[in-house]
């Protein structure tokens, strides 16, 4: 009995006094007290159809399965008196629908007798067993009576009676319940339908569940289902099932992707793509023969196009079924749009990488070949590659020609987009002037033009240029690029065996190795100044995740590479430790030769075609 009142919780329940019930509970009254006929407050709340009080009692720990002297639980009581609201609430809270109670029937059987169709459906969805027998050995179907809901009752019961019936009825809830029962023996088990179907290796169930998800689920639910399929692919040891499940997942992902792109939700799209074990989106074809990039371009969705290019690595050169690129789609809509410019620049960037790879593979660097790269530049940092290919290979005159044209192209293409870019460019000019590759007046000219370009660059142009830098940071594991790293490293090691190797020759091999690494991993290696490309100590510094001073001083043999670098070396068939030690030996050799700086005065390169008459730089 509570303080200052002779009434208990049950009295307040019967009066529908929510505050009174809460007050008694706060005073410590028993939420499962017994009154007349051993009714609990929950049973009374069910009988009086007061849902708010019933919810409060459940939240405070009321036992859903306590029965009164007539073997009625709260669920039984609600159904017996046709209190639909409280019956539904109890069913959704997991009240057992399989206990035999008054007159020897289960709550499910009673709901059918009372013609409570919605309650029956909710009970079945929460684990009620249509095959459970009453005291008279009857099952739920035996209680269906003629009436307006007769056919609906029969459909429901047939759907929940077997997995085959559930799939035939295309009833998602029924499929879930039947799968749970088959997997665990418990129709109300806490396992999702797709997870149960995957564990059971039930291909038909997985297919139906994914089809129904595309038709009725929210985008968030679809993405979550796709994650579960991906986890299933990773966890199964059955190779045949893994392949079948992967194919089902990719088909489903294709449908989800199309819906996500129609919605323009980049955040959800990222979840879908990043939770996928493979790079399926790069080669994915939609039902109309388009790639995701074609679809994004046709929607003129800049954010989606940018994400697909930068984060997903989608190829802008892939053709649709009618032989058009995503760029063609964008140009047809508006050739001057941001999307058109973005695609154009990314196509140029890929062409630059491809051409640079071919030049390095051929091993023959000429002014003519380097000119082919200039018009394809999309970043001021592309100077690293052109300079790295040309360094200590071209004559002084040729070097001046190349640098003059490439600096002009940086200005013309407006590649100076921010403070970091102009700092890099100005430092490159100073370095080239110090090495007498360019004249002082030329340095001043390009310096002034770069400052002007930075001020004139539009916000969206800067955004496109930054997207290109991000794309360049994506590790590209193309076989020929990693093969190039292997080749250039071997060439460097072979040259280092020669005791009479010239410093400039050594620089040439190091710079080409650096170029090969850039082509495999883009700007991820964060090379700084232009001449860092041929400095072994600087190269080790940008490849390392730690301070390299102790390693270079040989006080430690431990070298920790940045994320992704070691993988590139291994993929290139290079032992990472051998790589680090080889560069350290070069640093040691340079120190022993008392070379104060690798940026020494220009010397003729050791190639047969060198013309010594061009060694003196002459600037008009």
Coordinates of C-alpha atoms in Angstrom, one line a residue:
X1 CA 0.0 0.0 0.0
X2 CA 1.4 3.4 -0.9
X3 CA 1.8 6.4 1.3
X4 CA -1.2 8.7 1.8
X5 CA -3.4 6.5 -0.4
X6 CA -5.3 3.3 0.0
X7 CA -5.4 2.7 -3.8
X8 CA -2.8 0.6 -5.5
X9 CA -1.4 0.7 -9.0
X10 CA -4.3 -1.5 -10.2
X11 CA -6.9 1.1 -9.1
X12 CA -5.2 3.8 -11.0
X13 CA -5.0 1.5 -14.1
X14 CA -8.7 0.9 -14.0
X15 CA -9.4 4.6 -13.8
X16 CA -7.0 5.3 -16.7
X17 CA -5.0 7.6 -14.5
X18 CA -1.5 7.5 -16.1
X19 CA 0.0 10.1 -13.6
X20 CA -1.4 8.1 -10.7
X21 CA 0.2 4.9 -12.0
X22 CA 3.5 6.6 -12.5
X23 CA 3.3 8.1 -9.0
X24 CA 2.7 4.7 -7.4
X25 CA 5.5 3.2 -9.4
X26 CA 7.8 6.0 -8.3
X27 CA 6.9 5.3 -4.7
X28 CA 8.0 1.7 -5.1
X29 CA 4.8 -0.2 -5.6
X30 CA 5.1 -3.6 -7.2
X31 CA 4.5 -3.4 -10.9
X32 CA 3.4 -7.1 -10.9
X33 CA 1.0 -6.9 -7.9
X34 CA -2.0 -9.2 -7.8
X35 CA -5.6 -8.2 -7.2
X36 CA -9.0 -9.8 -8.0
X37 CA -8.7 -13.1 -10.0
X38 CA -4.9 -12.6 -9.6
X39 CA -5.0 -10.0 -12.3
X40 CA -1.8 -7.9 -12.7
X41 CA -1.8 -4.2 -13.5
X42 CA -0.7 -5.2 -17.0
X43 CA -3.7 -7.6 -17.5
X44 CA -6.0 -4.8 -16.3
X45 CA -4.4 -2.3 -18.7
X46 CA -4.9 -4.8 -21.5
X47 CA -8.6 -5.3 -20.6
X48 CA -9.3 -1.6 -20.2
X49 CA -7.5 -0.9 -23.5
X50 CA -5.2 1.9 -22.0
X51 CA -2.2 1.7 -24.3
X52 CA -0.2 4.6 -22.6
X53 CA -0.5 2.9 -19.2
X54 CA 0.4 -0.5 -20.7
X55 CA 3.5 1.0 -22.3
X56 CA 4.6 2.6 -19.0
X57 CA 4.1 -0.7 -17.1
X58 CA 6.2 -2.6 -19.7
X59 CA 8.9 0.1 -19.5
X60 CA 9.0 -0.3 -15.7
X61 CA 9.5 -4.1 -16.0
X62 CA 6.0 -5.6 -16.0
X63 CA 6.1 -9.4 -16.8
X64 CA 4.3 -10.0 -20.1
X65 CA 3.7 -13.7 -19.4
X66 CA 2.1 -13.7 -16.0
X67 CA -1.4 -15.3 -16.0
X68 CA -4.4 -14.8 -13.8
X69 CA -6.5 -17.5 -12.1
X70 CA -8.2 -18.2 -15.5
X71 CA -4.8 -18.8 -17.2
X72 CA -5.2 -15.5 -19.1
X73 CA -2.0 -13.6 -19.9
X74 CA -2.3 -9.9 -20.7
X75 CA -2.3 -10.8 -24.4
X76 CA -5.0 -13.4 -23.9
X77 CA -7.1 -10.9 -22.0
X78 CA -6.8 -8.2 -24.6
X79 CA -7.8 -10.6 -27.4
X80 CA -10.6 -12.2 -25.4
X81 CA -12.2 -8.8 -24.9
X82 CA -11.3 -7.7 -28.4
X83 CA -9.1 -4.8 -27.2
X84 CA -7.2 -4.4 -30.5
X85 CA -4.9 -1.5 -29.5
X86 CA -3.4 -3.2 -26.4
X87 CA -3.3 -6.6 -28.2
X88 CA -1.2 -5.0 -31.0
X89 CA 1.1 -3.3 -28.5
X90 CA 1.6 -6.5 -26.5
X91 CA 2.3 -8.5 -29.7
X92 CA 4.9 -5.9 -30.8
X93 CA 6.6 -6.1 -27.4
X94 CA 7.1 -9.8 -27.9
X95 CA 4.3 -11.3 -25.7
X96 CA 4.2 -15.0 -26.4
X97 CA 1.4 -16.0 -28.7
X98 CA 1.9 -19.8 -28.4
X99 CA 0.9 -20.3 -24.7
X100 CA -2.3 -22.3 -24.3
X101 CA -4.7 -20.4 -22.0
X102 CA -8.4 -20.0 -21.5
X103 CA -10.4 -22.7 -23.2
X104 CA -7.2 -24.4 -24.1
X105 CA -6.4 -22.1 -27.0
X106 CA -3.4 -19.9 -27.9
X107 CA -3.7 -16.1 -28.3
X108 CA -3.3 -16.6 -32.1
X109 CA -6.2 -19.1 -32.2
X110 CA -8.3 -16.7 -30.1
X111 CA -7.5 -13.8 -32.4
X112 CA -8.7 -15.8 -35.4
X113 CA -11.9 -16.7 -33.5
X114 CA -12.5 -13.1 -32.7
X115 CA -12.0 -12.1 -36.3
X116 CA -9.1 -9.8 -35.4
X117 CA -7.2 -9.8 -38.7
X118 CA -4.5 -7.1 -38.0
X119 CA -3.8 -8.6 -34.6
X120 CA -3.4 -12.1 -36.2
X121 CA -0.9 -10.6 -38.8
X122 CA 1.2 -8.9 -36.1
X123 CA 1.2 -12.0 -33.9
X124 CA 2.4 -14.1 -36.8
X125 CA 5.1 -11.6 -37.7
X126 CA 6.4 -11.7 -34.2
X127 CA 6.7 -15.4 -34.0
X128 CA 3.3 -16.9 -33.4
X129 CA 3.2 -20.5 -34.6
X130 CA 0.3 -21.3 -36.9
X131 CA 1.0 -25.0 -36.4
X132 CA 0.8 -24.9 -32.5
X133 CA -2.0 -27.2 -31.3
X134 CA -4.8 -26.3 -28.8
X135 CA -5.9 -28.7 -26.1
X136 CA -8.3 -30.2 -28.6
X137 CA -5.4 -30.8 -31.1
X138 CA -6.5 -28.1 -33.5
X139 CA -4.2 -25.7 -35.3
X140 CA -4.8 -22.1 -36.2
X141 CA -6.3 -22.9 -39.7
X142 CA -9.0 -25.0 -38.0
X143 CA -10.3 -21.8 -36.3
X144 CA -10.9 -19.8 -39.5
X145 CA -14.6 -19.3 -40.0
X146 CA -16.6 -18.2 -43.0
X147 CA -16.8 -14.4 -43.2
X148 CA -15.4 -11.4 -45.0
X149 CA -11.9 -12.0 -43.7
X150 CA -11.8 -15.8 -44.3
X151 CA -9.7 -15.7 -47.4
X152 CA -7.2 -13.2 -45.9
X153 CA -6.8 -15.4 -42.8
X154 CA -6.1 -18.4 -45.0
X155 CA -3.5 -16.5 -47.0
X156 CA -1.7 -15.4 -43.9
X157 CA -1.7 -18.8 -42.3
X158 CA -0.5 -20.5 -45.5
X159 CA 2.3 -17.9 -45.8
X160 CA 3.5 -18.4 -42.3
X161 CA 3.2 -22.2 -42.3
X162 CA 6.3 -22.9 -44.4
X163 CA 9.2 -21.2 -46.1
X164 CA 7.9 -22.4 -49.5
X165 CA 4.5 -20.8 -48.7
X166 CA 6.1 -17.6 -47.5
X167 CA 8.2 -17.3 -50.7
X168 CA 5.2 -18.1 -52.9
X169 CA 3.2 -15.4 -51.2
X170 CA 6.1 -12.9 -51.5
X171 CA 5.4 -12.0 -47.8
X172 CA 8.6 -10.5 -46.4
X173 CA 7.6 -10.9 -42.8
X174 CA 6.6 -14.5 -43.3
X175 CA 9.9 -15.3 -45.1
X176 CA 11.8 -13.7 -42.1
X177 CA 9.9 -15.8 -39.5
X178 CA 10.2 -19.1 -41.4
X179 CA 13.9 -18.5 -42.1
X180 CA 14.5 -17.8 -38.4
X181 CA 12.7 -21.0 -37.4
X182 CA 14.7 -23.1 -39.9
X183 CA 18.0 -21.6 -38.8
X184 CA 17.5 -21.4 -35.0
X185 CA 14.2 -23.2 -34.2
X186 CA 12.9 -19.9 -32.8
X187 CA 10.4 -18.0 -34.9
X188 CA 11.2 -14.8 -32.9
X189 CA 15.0 -15.1 -33.0
X190 CA 17.0 -11.9 -33.3
X191 CA 18.4 -12.5 -36.8
X192 CA 17.6 -10.7 -40.0
X193 CA 16.0 -12.4 -42.9
X194 CA 18.9 -11.9 -45.2
X195 CA 21.4 -13.1 -42.7
X196 CA 19.4 -16.2 -42.0
X197 CA 19.0 -16.9 -45.7
X198 CA 22.7 -16.5 -46.3
X199 CA 23.6 -18.8 -43.4
X200 CA 21.1 -21.4 -44.7
X201 CA 22.6 -20.9 -48.2
X202 CA 19.1 -20.5 -49.5
X203 CA 19.6 -18.9 -52.9
X204 CA 15.9 -18.5 -53.7
X205 CA 15.2 -16.8 -50.3
X206 CA 18.2 -14.4 -50.8
X207 CA 17.0 -13.5 -54.3
X208 CA 13.4 -12.8 -53.2
X209 CA 14.5 -10.8 -50.1
X210 CA 16.7 -8.6 -52.3
X211 CA 14.1 -8.2 -54.9
X212 CA 11.5 -7.1 -52.3
X213 CA 14.0 -4.8 -50.7
X214 CA 14.5 -2.9 -54.0
X215 CA 10.7 -2.6 -54.3
X216 CA 9.8 -1.5 -50.8
X217 CA 12.8 -0.7 -48.5
X218 CA 14.2 2.7 -47.8
X219 CA 17.6 3.5 -49.3
X220 CA 19.2 3.2 -45.9
X221 CA 17.7 -0.3 -45.4
X222 CA 18.9 -1.3 -48.9
X223 CA 22.5 -0.2 -48.1
X224 CA 22.3 -2.2 -44.8
X225 CA 21.2 -5.3 -46.7
X226 CA 24.0 -4.9 -49.1
X227 CA 26.4 -4.8 -46.2
X228 CA 25.0 -8.0 -44.8
X229 CA 25.5 -9.7 -48.2
X230 CA 29.1 -8.5 -48.4
X231 CA 29.7 -9.9 -44.9
X232 CA 28.2 -13.2 -46.0
X233 CA 30.5 -13.3 -49.0
X234 CA 33.5 -12.7 -46.7
X235 CA 32.6 -15.2 -44.0
X236 CA 31.5 -18.3 -46.0
X237 CA 34.1 -21.0 -46.7
X238 CA 31.9 -22.6 -49.4
X239 CA 33.5 -21.4 -52.6
X240 CA 30.5 -22.2 -54.8
X241 CA 28.1 -20.4 -52.4
X242 CA 30.5 -17.5 -52.2
X243 CA 30.5 -17.0 -55.9
X244 CA 26.7 -17.4 -56.2
X245 CA 26.2 -14.9 -53.3
X246 CA 28.7 -12.5 -54.8
X247 CA 26.7 -12.5 -58.0
X248 CA 23.4 -11.9 -56.2
X249 CA 25.0 -9.1 -54.2
X250 CA 26.3 -7.4 -57.3
X251 CA 22.9 -7.6 -59.0
X252 CA 21.4 -6.1 -55.9
X253 CA 24.1 -3.5 -55.7
X254 CA 23.5 -2.5 -59.3
X255 CA 19.8 -1.8 -58.5
X256 CA 20.6 0.0 -55.2
X257 CA 23.2 2.1 -57.0
X258 CA 20.8 3.3 -59.7
X259 CA 18.3 4.3 -57.0
X260 CA 20.9 6.1 -54.9
X261 CA 22.2 8.0 -57.9
X262 CA 18.7 9.0 -58.8
X263 CA 18.3 10.4 -55.3
X264 CA 21.7 12.2 -55.5
X265 CA 22.6 11.0 -52.0
X266 CA 26.4 10.9 -52.1
X267 CA 26.8 9.9 -48.4
X268 CA 24.7 6.8 -48.8
X269 CA 26.5 6.0 -52.1
X270 CA 29.8 6.1 -50.2
X271 CA 28.5 3.7 -47.7
X272 CA 27.4 1.3 -50.4
X273 CA 30.7 1.5 -52.3
X274 CA 33.1 1.5 -49.3
X275 CA 31.5 -1.5 -47.7
X276 CA 32.0 -3.5 -50.9
X277 CA 35.0 -5.9 -50.9
X278 CA 35.7 -5.6 -54.6
X279 CA 36.0 -2.6 -57.0
X280 CA 32.8 -3.8 -58.8
X281 CA 31.6 -0.2 -59.3
X282 CA 34.6 0.6 -61.6
X283 CA 33.4 -1.9 -64.3
X284 CA 29.7 -2.0 -63.4
X285 CA 27.1 -1.7 -66.2
X286 CA 23.6 -0.6 -65.6
X287 CA 20.7 -2.3 -67.4
X288 CA 20.8 0.3 -70.2
X289 CA 24.5 -0.3 -70.9
X290 CA 25.7 2.9 -69.1
X291 CA 28.3 3.0 -66.4
X292 CA 27.5 4.9 -63.1
X293 CA 29.6 7.7 -64.4
X294 CA 27.4 8.0 -67.5
X295 CA 24.3 8.2 -65.3
X296 CA 25.9 10.9 -63.0
X297 CA 27.0 12.9 -66.1
X298 CA 23.5 12.7 -67.6
X299 CA 22.1 14.0 -64.3
X300 CA 24.7 16.9 -64.3
X301 CA 25.4 15.9 -60.7
X302 CA 28.9 17.4 -60.0
X303 CA 29.2 15.8 -56.5
X304 CA 28.4 12.4 -57.8
X305 CA 30.7 12.7 -60.8
X306 CA 33.5 13.9 -58.6
X307 CA 33.0 11.0 -56.1
X308 CA 33.0 8.4 -58.9
X309 CA 36.1 9.8 -60.5
X310 CA 38.2 10.5 -57.4
X311 CA 37.1 8.1 -54.7
X312 CA 35.9 5.2 -56.9
X313 CA 38.5 5.5 -59.6
X314 CA 35.9 5.2 -62.4
X315 CA 37.3 5.4 -65.9
X316 CA 35.9 8.4 -67.8
X317 CA 36.9 6.8 -71.1
X318 CA 34.6 3.8 -70.9
X319 CA 31.9 3.8 -73.6
X320 CA 28.2 3.4 -73.3
X321 CA 26.2 1.0 -75.4
X322 CA 26.0 3.7 -78.0
X323 CA 29.8 4.3 -78.0
X324 CA 29.8 7.5 -76.0
X325 CA 31.8 8.5 -72.9
X326 CA 30.4 10.3 -69.9
X327 CA 32.2 13.4 -71.2
X328 CA 30.1 13.1 -74.4
X329 CA 27.0 13.0 -72.3
X330 CA 28.0 16.1 -70.3
X331 CA 29.0 18.1 -73.4
X332 CA 25.7 17.3 -75.2
X333 CA 23.9 18.9 -72.2
X334 CA 26.3 21.9 -71.6
X335 CA 29.9 21.9 -72.8
X336 CA 30.7 24.7 -70.4
X337 CA 29.3 23.2 -67.3
X338 CA 31.3 22.2 -64.2
X339 CA 30.6 18.6 -65.0
X340 CA 32.0 18.9 -68.5
X341 CA 35.1 20.6 -67.3
X342 CA 35.6 18.1 -64.5
X343 CA 35.4 15.1 -66.9
X344 CA 37.6 16.8 -69.5
X345 CA 40.3 17.4 -67.0
X346 CA 40.2 13.9 -65.6
X347 CA 40.5 12.5 -69.1
X348 CA 43.5 14.7 -69.7
X349 CA 45.0 13.4 -66.4
X350 CA 44.6 9.8 -67.4
X351 CA 46.1 10.5 -70.8
X352 CA 49.1 12.3 -69.0
X353 CA 49.7 9.2 -66.8
X354 CA 49.5 6.8 -69.8
X355 CA 51.8 8.9 -72.0
X356 CA 54.3 9.3 -69.1
X357 CA 54.3 5.6 -68.5
X358 CA 55.0 4.9 -72.2
X359 CA 57.9 7.4 -72.2
X360 CA 59.5 5.8 -69.1
X361 CA 58.9 2.3 -70.4
X362 CA 60.7 3.1 -73.7
X363 CA 63.6 4.6 -71.8
X364 CA 64.2 7.2 -74.5
X365 CA 63.4 10.7 -73.5
X366 CA 63.4 13.5 -76.1
X367 CA 62.1 17.0 -76.2
X368 CA 59.5 15.9 -78.7
X369 CA 58.2 13.2 -76.4
X370 CA 58.0 15.5 -73.4
X371 CA 56.1 18.0 -75.5
X372 CA 53.3 15.4 -75.8
X373 CA 52.9 15.6 -72.0
X374 CA 52.8 19.4 -71.7
X375 CA 49.3 19.8 -73.2
X376 CA 48.0 17.1 -70.9
X377 CA 49.1 18.7 -67.6
X378 CA 46.3 19.1 -65.1
X379 CA 48.3 20.0 -62.0
X380 CA 51.4 22.1 -61.3
X381 CA 52.8 19.0 -59.6
X382 CA 53.0 17.3 -62.9
X383 CA 56.2 19.2 -63.2
X384 CA 57.7 16.4 -61.0
X385 CA 57.2 13.9 -63.8
X386 CA 58.3 16.0 -66.7
X387 CA 61.4 17.2 -64.8
X388 CA 62.2 13.7 -63.5
X389 CA 62.1 12.3 -67.0
X390 CA 64.3 15.1 -68.4
X391 CA 66.8 15.6 -65.6
X392 CA 70.4 14.6 -66.5
X393 CA 69.1 13.1 -69.8
X394 CA 68.7 16.3 -71.9
X395 CA 71.4 18.8 -72.7
X396 CA 71.3 22.2 -71.1
X397 CA 69.8 23.8 -74.2
X398 CA 67.1 21.1 -74.4
X399 CA 66.4 21.4 -70.7
X400 CA 65.9 25.2 -71.2
X401 CA 63.5 24.5 -74.1
X402 CA 61.5 22.0 -72.1
X403 CA 61.3 24.1 -69.0
X404 CA 60.4 27.3 -70.9
X405 CA 57.5 25.5 -72.6
X406 CA 56.3 23.7 -69.5
X407 CA 56.3 26.8 -67.3
X408 CA 54.4 28.6 -70.1
X409 CA 51.8 25.8 -70.0
X410 CA 51.4 26.0 -66.3
X411 CA 50.5 29.7 -66.7
X412 CA 48.3 29.1 -69.8
X413 CA 46.4 26.2 -68.2
X414 CA 46.0 28.2 -64.9
X415 CA 47.4 25.4 -62.8
X416 CA 48.3 27.8 -59.9
X417 CA 45.2 27.3 -57.8
X418 CA 46.2 28.0 -54.2
X419 CA 49.0 29.2 -51.9
X420 CA 50.6 25.8 -51.8
X421 CA 50.7 25.6 -55.6
X422 CA 52.3 29.0 -56.1
X423 CA 54.9 28.3 -53.4
X424 CA 55.9 25.1 -55.1
X425 CA 56.0 26.8 -58.5
X426 CA 58.1 29.7 -57.2
X427 CA 60.5 27.3 -55.5
X428 CA 60.8 25.4 -58.8
X429 CA 61.7 28.6 -60.6
X430 CA 64.4 29.4 -58.1
X431 CA 65.9 25.9 -58.3
X432 CA 66.0 26.0 -62.1
X433 CA 67.6 29.5 -62.0
X434 CA 70.2 28.3 -59.5
X435 CA 71.1 25.4 -61.9
X436 CA 71.2 27.9 -64.8
X437 CA 68.4 26.2 -66.6
X438 CA 66.6 29.5 -67.0
X439 CA 67.6 33.1 -66.9
X440 CA 66.8 35.6 -64.1
X441 CA 64.5 37.6 -66.3
X442 CA 62.6 34.5 -67.2
X443 CA 62.2 33.6 -63.5
X444 CA 60.8 37.0 -62.7
X445 CA 58.4 36.8 -65.7
X446 CA 56.9 33.5 -64.7
X447 CA 56.8 34.5 -61.0
X448 CA 54.7 37.5 -61.8
X449 CA 52.4 35.6 -64.1
X450 CA 51.8 32.9 -61.5
X451 CA 50.7 35.4 -58.9
X452 CA 48.2 36.9 -61.4
X453 CA 46.9 33.5 -62.4
X454 CA 46.3 32.6 -58.7
X455 CA 44.1 35.7 -58.3
X456 CA 42.1 35.0 -61.4
X457 CA 41.3 31.3 -60.8
X458 CA 37.6 30.7 -60.1
X459 CA 36.4 28.8 -57.0
X460 CA 34.9 25.9 -59.0
X461 CA 38.1 25.7 -61.1
X462 CA 40.1 25.3 -58.0
X463 CA 37.7 22.6 -56.8
X464 CA 38.2 20.7 -60.0
X465 CA 42.0 21.0 -59.8
X466 CA 41.9 19.7 -56.2
X467 CA 39.8 16.8 -57.3
X468 CA 42.6 15.9 -59.7
X469 CA 45.1 16.0 -56.9
X470 CA 43.0 13.7 -54.9
X471 CA 42.7 11.3 -57.8
X472 CA 46.4 11.4 -58.2
X473 CA 46.8 10.2 -54.6
X474 CA 44.9 7.0 -55.4
X475 CA 47.3 4.1 -55.6
X476 CA 47.2 2.7 -59.2
X477 CA 48.3 -0.9 -59.2
X478 CA 48.5 -1.3 -63.0
X479 CA 50.8 -4.2 -63.8
X480 CA 53.0 -2.2 -66.2
X481 CA 53.4 0.6 -63.6
X482 CA 54.6 -1.7 -60.9
X483 CA 56.8 -3.5 -63.5
X484 CA 58.3 -0.1 -64.2
X485 CA 59.2 0.4 -60.5
X486 CA 60.8 -3.0 -60.5
X487 CA 62.8 -2.2 -63.7
X488 CA 64.0 1.2 -62.5
X489 CA 65.0 -0.1 -59.1
X490 CA 67.0 -2.9 -60.8
X491 CA 68.7 -0.4 -63.2
X492 CA 69.7 1.8 -60.2
X493 CA 71.2 -1.1 -58.3
X494 CA 73.1 -2.3 -61.3
X495 CA 74.6 1.2 -61.8
X496 CA 75.5 1.4 -58.2
X497 CA 77.8 -1.6 -58.6
X498 CA 80.0 0.5 -60.8
X499 CA 82.5 2.3 -58.8
X500 CA 83.0 5.1 -61.4
X501 CA 79.4 6.1 -61.7
X502 CA 79.0 9.9 -62.1
X503 CA 76.8 11.8 -59.7
X504 CA 74.6 13.1 -62.5
X505 CA 74.1 9.6 -63.9
X506 CA 73.1 8.5 -60.4
X507 CA 70.6 11.4 -60.2
X508 CA 69.1 10.3 -63.5
X509 CA 68.4 6.8 -62.3
X510 CA 67.0 8.0 -58.9
X511 CA 64.7 10.6 -60.6
X512 CA 63.3 7.9 -63.0
X513 CA 62.7 5.6 -60.0
X514 CA 60.8 8.4 -58.4
X515 CA 58.7 9.0 -61.5
X516 CA 57.9 5.3 -61.6
X517 CA 56.7 5.5 -58.0
X518 CA 54.6 8.6 -58.7
X519 CA 52.9 6.8 -61.6
X520 CA 52.0 3.9 -59.2
X521 CA 50.9 6.1 -56.3
X522 CA 50.4 9.6 -57.6
X523 CA 51.0 12.5 -55.2
X524 CA 50.6 10.2 -52.2
X525 CA 54.3 10.3 -51.9
X526 CA 54.2 14.0 -51.4
X527 CA 57.4 14.9 -53.1
X528 CA 58.3 18.5 -52.2
X529 CA 60.7 20.7 -54.2
X530 CA 61.4 19.9 -57.8
X531 CA 64.9 18.5 -57.2
X532 CA 63.7 16.3 -54.3
X533 CA 62.9 13.8 -57.1
X534 CA 66.6 12.9 -57.5
X535 CA 67.6 13.1 -53.8
X536 CA 67.7 9.7 -52.1
X537 CA 67.5 11.1 -48.6
X538 CA 64.5 13.3 -49.6
X539 CA 62.9 10.3 -51.3
X540 CA 63.3 8.2 -48.2
X541 CA 61.8 11.0 -46.1
X542 CA 58.6 11.3 -48.1
X543 CA 58.2 7.5 -48.2
X544 CA 58.7 7.1 -44.4
X545 CA 56.0 7.2 -41.7
X546 CA 58.7 8.1 -39.1
X547 CA 61.8 10.3 -38.8
X548 CA 64.5 8.9 -41.0
X549 CA 67.5 10.5 -39.3
X550 CA 68.4 7.5 -37.2
X551 CA 68.0 5.2 -40.2
X552 CA 70.3 7.3 -42.3
X553 CA 72.8 7.5 -39.5
X554 CA 72.7 3.7 -39.3
X555 CA 71.8 3.7 -35.6
X556 CA 68.7 1.6 -36.6
X557 CA 67.9 -0.8 -39.3
X558 CA 64.2 -0.3 -38.9
X559 CA 62.3 1.6 -41.6
X560 CA 58.5 2.1 -41.5
X561 CA 56.9 3.0 -44.8
X562 CA 53.8 5.2 -45.2
X563 CA 50.5 3.4 -45.7
X564 CA 50.3 2.0 -49.2
X565 CA 54.0 2.4 -50.1
X566 CA 55.1 -1.0 -48.9
X567 CA 52.2 -2.6 -50.8
X568 CA 53.3 -1.0 -54.0
X569 CA 56.9 -2.2 -53.5
X570 CA 55.7 -5.7 -52.8
X571 CA 53.4 -5.6 -55.8
X572 CA 56.5 -4.5 -57.8
X573 CA 58.4 -7.6 -56.6
X574 CA 60.8 -5.5 -54.5
X575 CA 61.7 -6.3 -50.9
X576 CA 60.8 -3.0 -49.0
X577 CA 63.8 -3.4 -46.7
X578 CA 66.2 -3.9 -49.6
X579 CA 64.7 -0.8 -51.2
X580 CA 65.3 1.3 -48.1
X581 CA 68.8 0.0 -47.6
X582 CA 69.8 0.6 -51.2
X583 CA 68.8 4.3 -51.0
X584 CA 70.6 4.6 -47.7
X585 CA 73.7 3.2 -49.3
X586 CA 73.5 5.9 -52.0
X587 CA 73.1 8.6 -49.3
X588 CA 76.2 7.2 -47.6
X589 CA 78.2 7.1 -50.9
X590 CA 77.3 10.7 -51.6
X591 CA 78.5 11.7 -48.2
X592 CA 81.7 9.8 -48.6
X593 CA 82.3 11.7 -51.9
X594 CA 81.9 14.9 -49.9
X595 CA 79.1 16.1 -52.2
X596 CA 77.7 19.1 -50.4
X597 CA 74.6 19.1 -52.5
X598 CA 73.3 17.0 -55.4
X599 CA 72.3 20.3 -57.2
X600 CA 75.8 20.7 -58.7
X601 CA 76.6 22.7 -61.7
X602 CA 75.5 21.2 -65.0
X603 CA 77.6 18.6 -66.7
X604 CA 77.2 17.0 -70.1
X605 CA 75.2 13.8 -69.8
X606 CA 76.8 10.5 -70.8
X607 CA 74.7 9.8 -73.9
X608 CA 76.1 9.4 -77.4
X609 CA 73.8 12.0 -79.0
X610 CA 74.9 14.8 -76.6
X611 CA 76.1 17.9 -78.4
X612 CA 78.7 19.7 -76.3
X613 CA 78.1 22.9 -78.1
X614 CA 74.7 23.2 -76.5
X615 CA 76.2 23.0 -73.0
X616 CA 76.2 26.8 -72.6
X617 CA 72.7 28.2 -72.0
X618 CA 72.0 31.3 -74.0
X619 CA 68.9 33.3 -73.4
X620 CA 67.8 36.2 -75.6

